[in-house]
Amino acid sequence: MAARGHGAARRWAVVVALVVVLVATPLVLRALPAADADVPAADLAAAVLGSADVGFSGYAVSAGGLALPVGDQLPSLADLFSDRTAMRVWWRGPEDHRVDVLSGAGETGTHRDATGTWTWEYERATAARGALTPFTLPAPPDVLPTSLARRLLSEADDAELARIGARRVAGRDALGLRLVPAEDAAGVERVDVWVEPDSGLALQVEVYGKGADRPALDTRFLDLDLAVPAAAVTAFFPPVGSSVRQAREAEVVLEAGRRITPVPLPDELAGLPRRQLEGAPPGIGLYGRGVTVLAVAPVPPGLARGLRTALDQSPDAVRDDAGARLAVGPVALMLVEPGHGPYVLTGTVTLDALAAAAGQLQQDPAP
């Protein structure tokens, strides 16, 4: 009997040891010193920008604290930047990939092909087909470390880039690259990108607001396989008996933009030059470059009243002679009400930049 007891104890000891190893191994891998390499910052950024066609699969997690004021019509967009999003990804290229979002409520897959996207809600057996348009809303593939890094680095100047050592991400050595925006109006203090040097794939991206100790957005891989996934994995065909509809989320924003009466806007606001955004509604003005962007849009009186109430009730809003404005991480929002009608100002800029822009619009919006 005693022998059997000792045997059981040994078996349980083995089980416990295996559990400890399984739990501790990822922590140990992260704690291992990462091998750095003498790669200039500009070369590392170029490798990231050239990695779109590198095939891979993996598991990524994005954690955001940006409570975006996008309204009840776009809840998926709000969740993407204000919550924790777990994603399984298979990437064959920019026009051939699949990203499944995993949550306690179920699983939703986004499949991209050459002509559009399929969004598959597994529990509801519903497929939505989205067409490719010049103006599209952010989706789960856009917050993958690989995609987000390419977007954030796309307009960076070499002088804004610096190397910051190395770390272990997803069990791999990753070289650090820091982007510090040059614009005084920038609401983003820095962007840290951790890059797998052989492939150029970004394994982790951290976006910090001004004066923040923790990132407003942190997206990283927990697991990564550099083998190219099979085409059958990313392809999608609606199953027999499923419900099929047209995706209309982007149309909500476009329709709202069409209702805006275009007005003249200046060529520069808060030190940021105006730029053109293909496919954007004509009533919206866009200013800035790279990670520093300011959007200006006239709004109808009803929406202005709702925003005014929300700002008045927010304990974090700044109120002074310039007006009420609010910052959520690196994203700021303000309502301006000159004599020719109300405007919303929002973007990755500082509250001081919003006040400066508001002062210009209060005087005369025309160039």
XYZ file of C-alpha atoms in Angstrom:
367
model
C 0.000 0.000 0.000
C 2.804 2.306 0.943
C 4.548 1.480 -2.331
C 1.444 2.363 -4.298
C 1.177 5.617 -2.311
C 4.753 6.524 -3.077
C 4.143 5.705 -6.764
C 1.110 7.976 -6.889
C 3.061 10.710 -5.183
C 5.839 10.405 -7.742
C 3.345 10.518 -10.619
C 1.726 13.657 -9.190
C 5.169 15.149 -8.700
C 5.882 14.564 -12.400
C 2.544 16.164 -13.371
C 3.217 19.191 -11.179
C 6.722 19.495 -12.627
C 5.342 19.416 -16.175
C 2.778 22.119 -15.339
C 5.494 24.290 -13.820
C 7.651 23.857 -16.922
C 4.775 24.700 -19.277
C 3.875 27.817 -17.303
C 7.424 28.970 -16.686
C 8.918 28.383 -20.139
C 7.381 31.491 -21.806
C 8.515 33.603 -18.845
C 12.038 32.203 -19.043
C 12.203 32.806 -22.791
C 11.180 36.426 -22.294
C 13.802 36.795 -19.571
C 16.643 35.483 -21.753
C 18.939 38.225 -23.024
C 18.156 39.180 -26.613
C 20.906 39.273 -29.200
C 21.322 42.772 -30.594
C 22.764 43.572 -34.031
C 24.404 46.634 -35.541
C 21.534 47.575 -37.852
C 20.965 51.323 -38.429
C 17.532 52.671 -37.563
C 16.752 53.730 -41.143
C 17.660 50.267 -42.473
C 15.495 48.583 -39.855
C 12.542 50.828 -40.750
C 13.058 50.014 -44.441
C 12.976 46.292 -43.601
C 9.658 46.741 -41.789
C 8.147 48.683 -44.703
C 9.283 45.955 -47.123
C 7.829 43.045 -45.133
C 4.235 43.109 -46.412
C 4.767 40.068 -48.650
C 6.469 37.923 -45.989
C 4.271 34.920 -45.178
C 3.670 33.841 -41.584
C 1.122 32.589 -39.084
C 0.838 33.281 -35.393
C -1.095 34.420 -32.356
C -1.198 38.113 -31.417
C -2.776 40.194 -28.674
C -3.635 43.883 -28.874
C -4.437 45.888 -25.728
C -5.768 49.426 -26.049
C -7.066 52.102 -23.717
C -8.546 54.467 -26.285
C -12.243 55.009 -25.631
C -12.994 56.454 -29.064
C -16.188 58.531 -29.467
C -17.431 56.625 -32.517
C -21.000 56.005 -31.383
C -23.198 52.942 -31.098
C -23.237 52.368 -34.867
C -19.575 51.254 -34.895
C -19.086 49.130 -31.746
C -16.469 46.870 -33.343
C -14.258 49.902 -34.058
C -14.536 51.053 -30.433
C -13.653 47.588 -29.107
C -10.630 47.350 -31.389
C -8.894 50.301 -29.717
C -10.308 50.235 -26.190
C -10.189 46.560 -25.239
C -8.000 43.447 -25.320
C -8.184 41.700 -28.682
C -6.814 38.179 -29.181
C -6.092 37.326 -32.812
C -5.010 34.231 -34.710
C -3.476 35.198 -38.080
C -2.506 33.463 -41.309
C -0.733 35.858 -43.695
C 0.173 35.060 -47.301
C 0.276 38.697 -48.431
C -1.578 42.041 -48.294
C -4.365 40.654 -50.519
C -4.443 37.134 -49.112
C -4.741 36.723 -45.356
C -7.034 35.699 -42.541
C -7.365 37.080 -39.004
C -9.651 35.400 -36.460
C -10.633 37.409 -33.376
C -11.155 35.147 -30.365
C -13.299 36.229 -27.416
C -15.508 34.828 -24.700
C -18.514 35.597 -26.894
C -17.222 33.565 -29.836
C -15.036 33.826 -32.912
C -15.088 36.246 -35.852
C -12.845 35.806 -38.887
C -11.743 38.409 -41.431
C -10.658 36.928 -44.795
C -9.038 39.207 -47.362
C -8.795 38.359 -51.042
C -7.990 40.296 -54.217
C -11.440 41.883 -54.544
C -12.642 42.428 -50.987
C -13.129 40.951 -47.535
C -15.325 38.354 -45.905
C -16.240 38.686 -42.238
C -17.445 35.381 -40.788
C -19.319 35.320 -37.461
C -19.030 31.683 -36.487
C -21.689 31.523 -33.747
C -24.290 33.381 -35.826
C -23.332 31.604 -39.066
C -23.317 35.001 -40.798
C -20.960 36.132 -43.571
C -20.597 39.791 -44.605
C -18.942 40.785 -47.874
C -17.099 44.107 -47.940
C -15.943 45.763 -51.157
C -12.568 47.466 -51.497
C -12.928 51.243 -51.353
C -10.427 54.102 -50.999
C -11.941 54.836 -47.572
C -12.158 51.879 -45.190
C -12.470 51.659 -41.421
C -9.770 49.972 -39.316
C -10.267 46.213 -38.883
C -8.442 43.501 -36.882
C -5.708 43.008 -39.531
C -4.814 46.704 -39.121
C -3.826 46.326 -35.441
C -1.502 43.385 -35.992
C 2.050 44.448 -35.045
C 3.181 43.908 -38.655
C 0.449 46.041 -40.241
C 0.434 48.764 -37.596
C 4.221 49.197 -37.730
C 4.152 49.669 -41.503
C 1.420 52.285 -41.163
C 3.142 54.229 -38.379
C 6.577 54.178 -40.012
C 5.358 54.939 -43.541
C 5.977 58.707 -43.361
C 8.735 58.845 -40.756
C 11.868 60.855 -41.475
C 15.254 59.313 -40.695
C 15.862 62.055 -38.106
C 12.806 60.849 -36.162
C 14.164 57.284 -35.854
C 16.613 55.761 -33.364
C 17.717 52.289 -32.247
C 16.787 51.194 -28.694
C 18.523 47.848 -28.168
C 16.815 44.464 -28.325
C 14.331 42.260 -26.454
C 12.708 38.833 -26.712
C 9.240 38.784 -28.281
C 7.357 35.579 -29.125
C 10.511 33.627 -28.253
C 12.551 35.499 -30.871
C 15.246 38.163 -30.813
C 13.711 41.502 -31.785
C 15.629 44.700 -32.541
C 14.210 47.920 -31.104
C 13.294 50.936 -33.215
C 11.914 54.176 -31.761
C 9.948 56.839 -33.634
C 9.701 60.259 -31.962
C 7.474 62.621 -33.992
C 9.098 65.933 -34.867
C 5.898 68.021 -34.821
C 5.289 70.234 -31.761
C 1.571 69.405 -32.069
C 2.125 65.639 -31.731
C -0.034 63.873 -29.160
C 2.119 60.753 -29.540
C 5.321 60.955 -27.514
C 6.936 57.913 -29.082
C 6.312 54.654 -30.915
C 8.494 51.652 -30.044
C 8.690 48.897 -32.660
C 10.408 45.536 -32.054
C 11.519 43.874 -35.279
C 12.554 40.324 -36.227
C 15.716 41.216 -38.190
C 15.782 38.408 -40.766
C 12.210 38.888 -42.024
C 11.623 42.552 -41.169
C 8.373 41.604 -39.430
C 7.379 43.816 -36.498
C 6.746 41.552 -33.492
C 5.523 44.266 -31.113
C 4.379 47.885 -31.336
C 3.872 50.220 -28.361
C 2.296 53.671 -28.787
C 2.799 56.168 -25.935
C 0.906 59.403 -25.357
C 2.566 62.546 -23.983
C 3.871 62.015 -20.453
C 2.469 58.477 -20.201
C 4.302 55.648 -18.419
C 2.218 52.926 -20.073
C 1.383 52.534 -23.764
C -2.016 53.660 -24.993
C -1.839 50.781 -27.480
C 0.319 47.660 -27.191
C 0.058 44.956 -29.850
C 2.411 41.964 -29.921
C 2.863 38.410 -31.111
C 2.898 35.660 -28.517
C 3.690 33.010 -31.101
C 5.038 33.263 -34.659
C 5.746 30.738 -37.433
C 7.564 32.053 -40.514
C 6.292 29.305 -42.814
C 3.895 30.484 -45.554
C 0.335 29.286 -44.763
C -1.536 27.153 -47.294
C -3.953 28.980 -49.595
C -6.808 26.793 -48.357
C -6.429 28.259 -44.856
C -7.005 31.878 -45.900
C -9.653 31.238 -48.572
C -13.320 31.585 -47.588
C -16.610 30.460 -49.110
C -19.870 30.955 -47.184
C -21.030 27.565 -45.866
C -24.278 26.137 -47.164
C -27.172 27.430 -45.083
C -25.332 30.463 -43.722
C -26.686 34.004 -43.857
C -24.905 36.325 -46.304
C -25.119 40.126 -46.302
C -23.228 43.194 -47.510
C -20.960 44.922 -44.988
C -22.078 48.517 -44.505
C -19.974 49.829 -41.598
C -17.818 52.134 -43.758
C -20.957 53.492 -45.417
C -22.127 54.841 -42.046
C -19.178 57.228 -41.951
C -19.320 58.056 -45.664
C -23.043 58.853 -45.481
C -22.488 61.131 -42.507
C -19.739 62.868 -44.460
C -22.003 63.401 -47.456
C -24.451 65.281 -45.240
C -21.773 67.790 -44.272
C -21.882 71.065 -46.165
C -18.302 71.688 -47.335
C -16.826 74.989 -46.157
C -13.434 76.587 -46.923
C -10.701 75.526 -44.511
C -7.201 77.001 -44.114
C -4.120 75.440 -45.670
C -2.546 75.054 -42.225
C -3.825 74.484 -38.684
C -1.752 74.397 -35.475
C 1.407 74.320 -37.570
C 0.227 71.265 -39.547
C -0.188 71.427 -43.355
C -3.407 70.321 -44.947
C -3.332 67.087 -46.931
C -5.702 65.180 -49.204
C -7.209 61.835 -48.216
C -8.486 59.859 -51.175
C -12.069 58.733 -50.688
C -12.758 60.936 -47.653
C -15.975 63.000 -47.569
C -15.386 66.483 -49.050
C -16.486 68.295 -45.883
C -13.626 66.913 -43.775
C -10.224 68.605 -43.549
C -7.153 66.508 -42.721
C -3.890 67.978 -41.472
C -0.502 66.601 -40.473
C 1.847 63.752 -41.342
C 2.644 60.247 -40.156
C 1.497 59.654 -36.566
C 0.484 63.320 -36.072
C -2.895 63.900 -37.700
C -5.677 66.409 -37.062
C -9.148 66.065 -38.610
C -11.645 68.928 -38.819
C -15.304 68.507 -39.743
C -18.343 70.779 -39.522
C -21.212 69.062 -37.672
C -24.971 69.609 -37.536
C -26.398 71.401 -34.476
C -27.937 68.232 -33.009
C -24.621 66.393 -32.920
C -22.893 69.493 -31.597
C -25.308 69.628 -28.654
C -24.592 66.002 -27.794
C -20.827 66.530 -27.907
C -21.096 69.710 -25.857
C -23.035 67.855 -23.172
C -20.540 64.977 -23.127
C -17.592 67.362 -22.757
C -19.348 69.389 -20.051
C -20.008 66.219 -18.048
C -16.516 64.737 -18.382
C -14.379 65.254 -15.248
C -11.206 64.912 -17.362
C -12.062 67.661 -19.834
C -9.980 70.847 -19.901
C -12.099 74.015 -19.791
C -10.738 77.495 -20.456
C -11.280 80.482 -22.726
C -10.373 78.371 -25.764
C -13.196 75.923 -25.041
C -13.739 72.432 -23.601
C -11.484 69.674 -24.885
C -10.611 66.147 -23.878
C -7.627 63.829 -24.368
C -7.761 60.018 -24.242
C -4.167 58.877 -24.440
C -2.674 60.440 -27.587
C -6.129 61.134 -29.096
C -7.778 64.505 -28.408
C -11.265 65.905 -29.123
C -12.735 69.400 -29.129
C -15.939 71.140 -30.201
C -15.516 74.610 -31.733
C -18.516 76.850 -32.377
C -17.606 79.924 -34.446
C -20.289 82.156 -35.915
C -20.418 80.190 -39.181
C -21.243 76.871 -37.472
C -19.817 74.193 -35.160
C -16.761 72.038 -35.926
C -15.332 68.911 -34.370
C -11.546 68.784 -34.072
C -9.962 65.424 -33.283
C -6.731 63.551 -33.850
C -3.384 62.485 -32.402
C -2.476 65.996 -31.296
C -2.071 67.812 -27.976
C -4.774 69.811 -26.242
C -2.701 72.956 -26.856
C -2.693 72.169 -30.578
C -6.491 71.863 -30.513
C -6.749 75.247 -28.793
C -4.483 76.822 -31.423
C -6.530 75.298 -34.257
C -9.748 76.448 -32.620
C -8.421 80.001 -32.423
C -7.699 79.978 -36.151
C -11.161 78.657 -36.990
C -12.820 81.195 -34.701
C -11.231 83.981 -36.734
C -11.918 82.844 -40.311
C -11.891 79.332 -41.807
C -11.148 80.539 -45.323
C -7.559 80.353 -46.638
